[in-house]
């Protein structure tokens, strides 16, 4: 499976014909290397409603017909805006697909869409075939991040925000990595704007000194092949 980092929290998970696009903030994203119009996802997943995640969801979903998984309040908004297929779980819920499943887990953060819809914020466990991806969304540090591993979910790749200010910074993110215990971590949500500039290489050495986890730092547009 390939993970393409598109900048900020936007990634594309590609496994054969399945292309899962998460948090597709491309238009107005100063670090994006692809335009929204160039993407042809089969599925779209949204962790929460903030503009730097919600991004081009409506345009891409309408153009491609890709179903969108989002928290119930956001899913209802997307339906009203004309997105044809939405899945509307709440925290704790799992949505199954022929390629795997998506489970919404807590993230400590706020969420309002650009249109004003308020909801909680989520992290997402995404099982694609045999590979488990954990997109932490935007979050503060909280001890229940440990529950993923405690419940027996071995995370292959965690996507962890490190930019600070709106989320955990690179220091709290090291503790988050200890809690999650993933094989690999890809840092996200940094360097897009001045407020969230940080040192991803320093984060990498801190995590690799403290844990068995390998950190893969991707420039926007770069792809990492899992296993
Ligand atoms: Ni946010
Ligand atoms: Mn954000």
Tab-separated table of C-alpha atoms and ligand atoms in Angstrom:
chain	number	residue	atom	x	y	z
A	1	UNK	CA	0.000	0.000	0.000
A	2	UNK	CA	1.180	3.515	-0.816
A	3	UNK	CA	0.673	6.608	1.321
A	4	UNK	CA	0.968	9.865	-0.578
A	5	UNK	CA	1.381	12.948	1.622
A	6	UNK	CA	-0.390	15.902	0.009
A	7	UNK	CA	0.495	18.558	2.685
A	8	UNK	CA	-1.081	19.582	6.013
A	9	UNK	CA	-3.251	16.575	6.998
A	10	UNK	CA	-4.177	15.500	3.468
A	11	UNK	CA	-3.040	12.047	2.453
A	12	UNK	CA	-4.035	9.514	-0.163
A	13	UNK	CA	-3.971	5.806	0.727
A	14	UNK	CA	-3.608	3.772	-2.460
A	15	UNK	CA	-4.080	-0.007	-2.614
A	16	UNK	CA	-4.660	-1.324	-6.121
A	17	UNK	CA	-7.787	0.356	-7.465
A	18	UNK	CA	-8.726	1.774	-4.050
A	19	UNK	CA	-7.743	5.406	-3.542
A	20	UNK	CA	-8.757	6.763	-0.130
A	21	UNK	CA	-8.371	10.514	0.196
A	22	UNK	CA	-8.266	11.965	3.720
A	23	UNK	CA	-8.725	15.602	4.787
A	24	UNK	CA	-8.367	16.994	1.228
A	25	UNK	CA	-7.300	20.605	1.852
A	26	UNK	CA	-5.655	21.564	-1.461
A	27	UNK	CA	-7.182	24.820	-2.722
A	28	UNK	CA	-5.545	27.621	-0.723
A	29	UNK	CA	-2.989	25.245	0.780
A	30	UNK	CA	0.393	26.938	0.232
A	31	UNK	CA	2.257	23.581	0.369
A	32	UNK	CA	-0.007	21.527	-1.892
A	33	UNK	CA	1.713	20.099	-4.966
A	34	UNK	CA	-1.440	18.744	-6.608
A	35	UNK	CA	-4.698	20.491	-7.420
A	36	UNK	CA	-8.033	19.164	-6.194
A	37	UNK	CA	-9.103	18.605	-9.831
A	38	UNK	CA	-6.229	16.159	-10.376
A	39	UNK	CA	-7.446	13.730	-7.704
A	40	UNK	CA	-9.722	10.793	-8.508
A	41	UNK	CA	-10.415	9.158	-5.140
A	42	UNK	CA	-12.733	6.187	-4.713
A	43	UNK	CA	-13.455	7.218	-1.097
A	44	UNK	CA	-13.064	10.382	1.002
A	45	UNK	CA	-12.567	10.443	4.793
A	46	UNK	CA	-12.871	13.587	6.881
A	47	UNK	CA	-11.576	13.788	10.488
A	48	UNK	CA	-13.322	17.074	11.340
A	49	UNK	CA	-14.797	20.236	9.896
A	50	UNK	CA	-12.012	22.826	10.015
A	51	UNK	CA	-11.156	24.400	6.666
A	52	UNK	CA	-7.620	22.950	6.623
A	53	UNK	CA	-9.208	19.454	6.565
A	54	UNK	CA	-12.668	19.916	4.983
A	55	UNK	CA	-10.958	21.760	2.128
A	56	UNK	CA	-12.135	20.559	-1.289
A	57	UNK	CA	-14.316	17.712	0.004
A	58	UNK	CA	-17.553	18.922	-1.598
A	59	UNK	CA	-16.032	19.632	-5.030
A	60	UNK	CA	-14.129	16.340	-5.202
A	61	UNK	CA	-17.042	14.247	-3.915
A	62	UNK	CA	-19.480	15.776	-6.410
A	63	UNK	CA	-17.109	15.407	-9.355
A	64	UNK	CA	-16.023	11.821	-8.642
A	65	UNK	CA	-19.073	10.407	-6.836
A	66	UNK	CA	-16.738	9.142	-4.102
A	67	UNK	CA	-18.604	8.349	-0.872
A	68	UNK	CA	-17.569	10.481	2.115
A	69	UNK	CA	-17.171	9.249	5.699
A	70	UNK	CA	-17.578	12.073	8.219
A	71	UNK	CA	-19.050	12.643	11.668
A	72	UNK	CA	-22.844	12.710	11.558
A	73	UNK	CA	-23.269	16.507	11.740
A	74	UNK	CA	-20.721	17.057	8.980
A	75	UNK	CA	-22.162	14.194	6.903
A	76	UNK	CA	-25.609	15.796	7.124
A	77	UNK	CA	-24.181	19.105	5.920
A	78	UNK	CA	-22.476	17.377	2.991
A	79	UNK	CA	-25.772	15.714	2.014
A	80	UNK	CA	-27.532	19.058	2.082
A	81	UNK	CA	-24.797	20.473	-0.162
A	82	UNK	CA	-25.495	17.747	-2.716
A	83	UNK	CA	-22.893	15.080	-1.961
A	84	UNK	CA	-24.630	11.918	-3.134
A	85	UNK	CA	-23.216	9.212	-0.836
A	86	UNK	CA	-22.253	9.907	2.753
A	87	UNK	CA	-21.595	7.646	5.738
A	88	UNK	CA	-22.429	9.335	9.031
A	89	UNK	CA	-20.895	7.505	12.020
A	90	UNK	CA	-20.226	9.137	15.361
A	91	UNK	CA	-17.281	8.508	17.679
A	92	UNK	CA	-16.932	4.784	18.296
A	93	UNK	CA	-18.645	3.830	15.058
A	94	UNK	CA	-17.190	1.674	12.294
A	95	UNK	CA	-18.059	1.805	8.603
A	96	UNK	CA	-17.209	-1.283	6.530
A	97	UNK	CA	-16.157	-1.339	2.884
A	98	UNK	CA	-15.103	-4.156	0.564
A	99	UNK	CA	-11.453	-3.100	1.106
A	100	UNK	CA	-11.613	-2.833	4.922
A	101	UNK	CA	-13.130	-0.459	7.442
A	102	UNK	CA	-12.973	3.003	9.032
A	103	UNK	CA	-13.465	3.559	12.762
A	104	UNK	CA	-13.910	6.949	14.394
A	105	UNK	CA	-11.992	7.413	17.633
A	106	UNK	CA	-11.775	10.454	19.903
A	107	UNK	CA	-9.512	13.418	19.246
A	108	UNK	CA	-9.338	16.317	21.712
A	109	UNK	CA	-10.041	19.263	19.461
A	110	UNK	CA	-12.866	21.530	18.271
A	111	UNK	CA	-14.666	21.358	14.938
A	112	UNK	CA	-16.741	23.811	12.933
A	113	UNK	CA	-17.073	23.589	9.151
A	114	UNK	CA	-16.598	26.663	6.947
A	115	UNK	CA	-20.427	26.697	6.723
A	116	UNK	CA	-20.816	26.792	10.507
A	117	UNK	CA	-21.723	23.180	11.341
A	118	UNK	CA	-20.412	22.251	14.793
A	119	UNK	CA	-19.467	18.675	15.714
A	120	UNK	CA	-16.866	16.815	17.742
A	121	UNK	CA	-13.521	16.063	16.102
A	122	UNK	CA	-12.284	12.546	15.370
A	123	UNK	CA	-9.245	10.473	14.701
A	124	UNK	CA	-9.651	7.641	12.218
A	125	UNK	CA	-8.470	4.061	12.206
A	126	UNK	CA	-8.403	2.940	8.595
A	127	UNK	CA	-7.898	-0.743	7.829
A	128	UNK	CA	-6.929	-1.186	4.183
A	129	UNK	CA	-6.513	-4.882	3.433
A	130	UNK	CA	-4.074	-6.022	6.119
A	131	UNK	CA	-2.620	-2.582	6.841
A	132	UNK	CA	-3.904	-0.435	9.716
A	133	UNK	CA	-3.448	3.307	9.373
A	134	UNK	CA	-4.238	5.657	12.277
A	135	UNK	CA	-4.844	9.277	11.274
A	136	UNK	CA	-4.883	11.173	14.577
A	137	UNK	CA	-6.664	14.184	13.062
A	138	UNK	CA	-6.044	17.331	15.091
A	139	UNK	CA	-5.667	16.594	18.788
A	140	UNK	CA	-4.189	17.493	22.139
A	141	UNK	CA	-2.262	14.879	24.091
A	142	UNK	CA	-4.545	12.586	26.084
A	143	UNK	CA	-3.923	9.249	27.740
A	144	UNK	CA	-6.723	7.406	25.923
A	145	UNK	CA	-4.458	7.369	22.862
A	146	UNK	CA	-3.162	4.245	24.638
A	147	UNK	CA	-6.500	2.474	24.160
A	148	UNK	CA	-5.846	1.753	20.485
A	149	UNK	CA	-2.945	-0.570	21.288
A	150	UNK	CA	-4.594	-1.801	24.491
A	151	UNK	CA	-7.606	-2.946	22.461
A	152	UNK	CA	-5.288	-5.039	20.292
A	153	UNK	CA	-5.088	-2.745	17.256
A	154	UNK	CA	-1.547	-2.987	15.956
A	155	UNK	CA	-1.060	0.230	14.009
A	156	UNK	CA	1.235	-0.106	11.023
A	157	UNK	CA	1.413	3.587	10.193
A	158	UNK	CA	0.271	6.514	12.354
A	159	UNK	CA	-0.185	9.994	10.895
A	160	UNK	CA	0.659	12.319	13.781
A	161	UNK	CA	0.283	16.118	13.942
A	162	UNK	CA	3.441	17.835	15.222
A	163	UNK	CA	3.013	21.537	14.387
A	164	UNK	CA	1.769	22.769	17.760
A	165	UNK	CA	-0.526	25.768	18.328
A	166	UNK	CA	-3.689	24.057	16.985
A	167	UNK	CA	-2.561	20.535	17.940
A	168	UNK	CA	0.125	18.744	19.923
A	169	UNK	CA	3.631	20.007	19.218
A	170	UNK	CA	6.591	17.811	18.324
A	171	UNK	CA	7.373	17.148	22.005
A	172	UNK	CA	3.875	16.016	23.013
A	173	UNK	CA	3.786	14.099	19.736
A	174	UNK	CA	6.693	11.937	20.949
A	175	UNK	CA	4.534	10.851	23.901
A	176	UNK	CA	1.611	10.257	21.534
A	177	UNK	CA	3.890	7.985	19.489
A	178	UNK	CA	4.819	6.074	22.658
A	179	UNK	CA	1.108	5.601	23.423
A	180	UNK	CA	0.194	4.424	19.910
A	181	UNK	CA	3.176	2.108	19.364
A	182	UNK	CA	2.981	2.135	15.572
A	183	UNK	CA	5.598	0.513	13.334
A	184	UNK	CA	5.988	3.770	11.460
A	185	UNK	CA	4.921	7.386	11.951
A	186	UNK	CA	4.489	10.037	9.290
A	187	UNK	CA	4.386	13.568	10.759
A	188	UNK	CA	1.578	15.817	9.468
A	189	UNK	CA	0.038	19.237	10.190
A	190	UNK	CA	3.248	21.294	10.268
A	191	UNK	CA	5.077	23.953	8.205
A	192	UNK	CA	1.960	24.826	6.185
A	193	UNK	CA	1.636	28.189	7.955
A	194	UNK	CA	4.053	30.175	10.197
A	195	UNK	CA	2.064	29.310	13.362
A	196	UNK	CA	2.752	25.588	12.916
A	197	UNK	CA	6.372	25.629	11.764
A	198	UNK	CA	8.495	23.005	13.498
A	199	UNK	CA	11.529	20.758	13.095
A	200	UNK	CA	10.364	17.409	11.707
A	201	UNK	CA	13.883	15.935	11.694
A	202	UNK	CA	14.264	16.712	15.409
A	203	UNK	CA	10.903	15.006	16.000
A	204	UNK	CA	12.191	12.003	14.057
A	205	UNK	CA	15.323	11.637	16.190
A	206	UNK	CA	13.384	12.147	19.427
A	207	UNK	CA	10.865	9.419	18.523
A	208	UNK	CA	13.507	7.019	17.251
A	209	UNK	CA	15.572	7.522	20.435
A	210	UNK	CA	12.548	6.968	22.703
A	211	UNK	CA	10.698	4.160	20.892
A	212	UNK	CA	10.983	1.322	18.352
A	213	UNK	CA	8.885	3.378	15.909
A	214	UNK	CA	10.472	4.538	12.650
A	215	UNK	CA	9.584	8.064	11.517
A	216	UNK	CA	9.178	8.728	7.810
A	217	UNK	CA	9.326	12.447	6.993
A	218	UNK	CA	7.648	13.144	3.641
A	219	UNK	CA	7.774	16.352	1.635
A	220	UNK	CA	4.393	17.340	0.180
A	221	UNK	CA	3.764	15.178	-2.888
A	222	UNK	CA	6.038	12.347	-1.749
A	223	UNK	CA	4.861	8.746	-1.434
A	224	UNK	CA	5.805	6.122	1.148
A	225	UNK	CA	5.281	2.442	0.362
A	226	UNK	CA	4.230	0.424	3.395
A	227	UNK	CA	6.200	-2.867	3.715
B	1	LIG	NI1	-8.640	21.476	13.293
B	2	LIG	MN1	-6.078	21.478	11.449
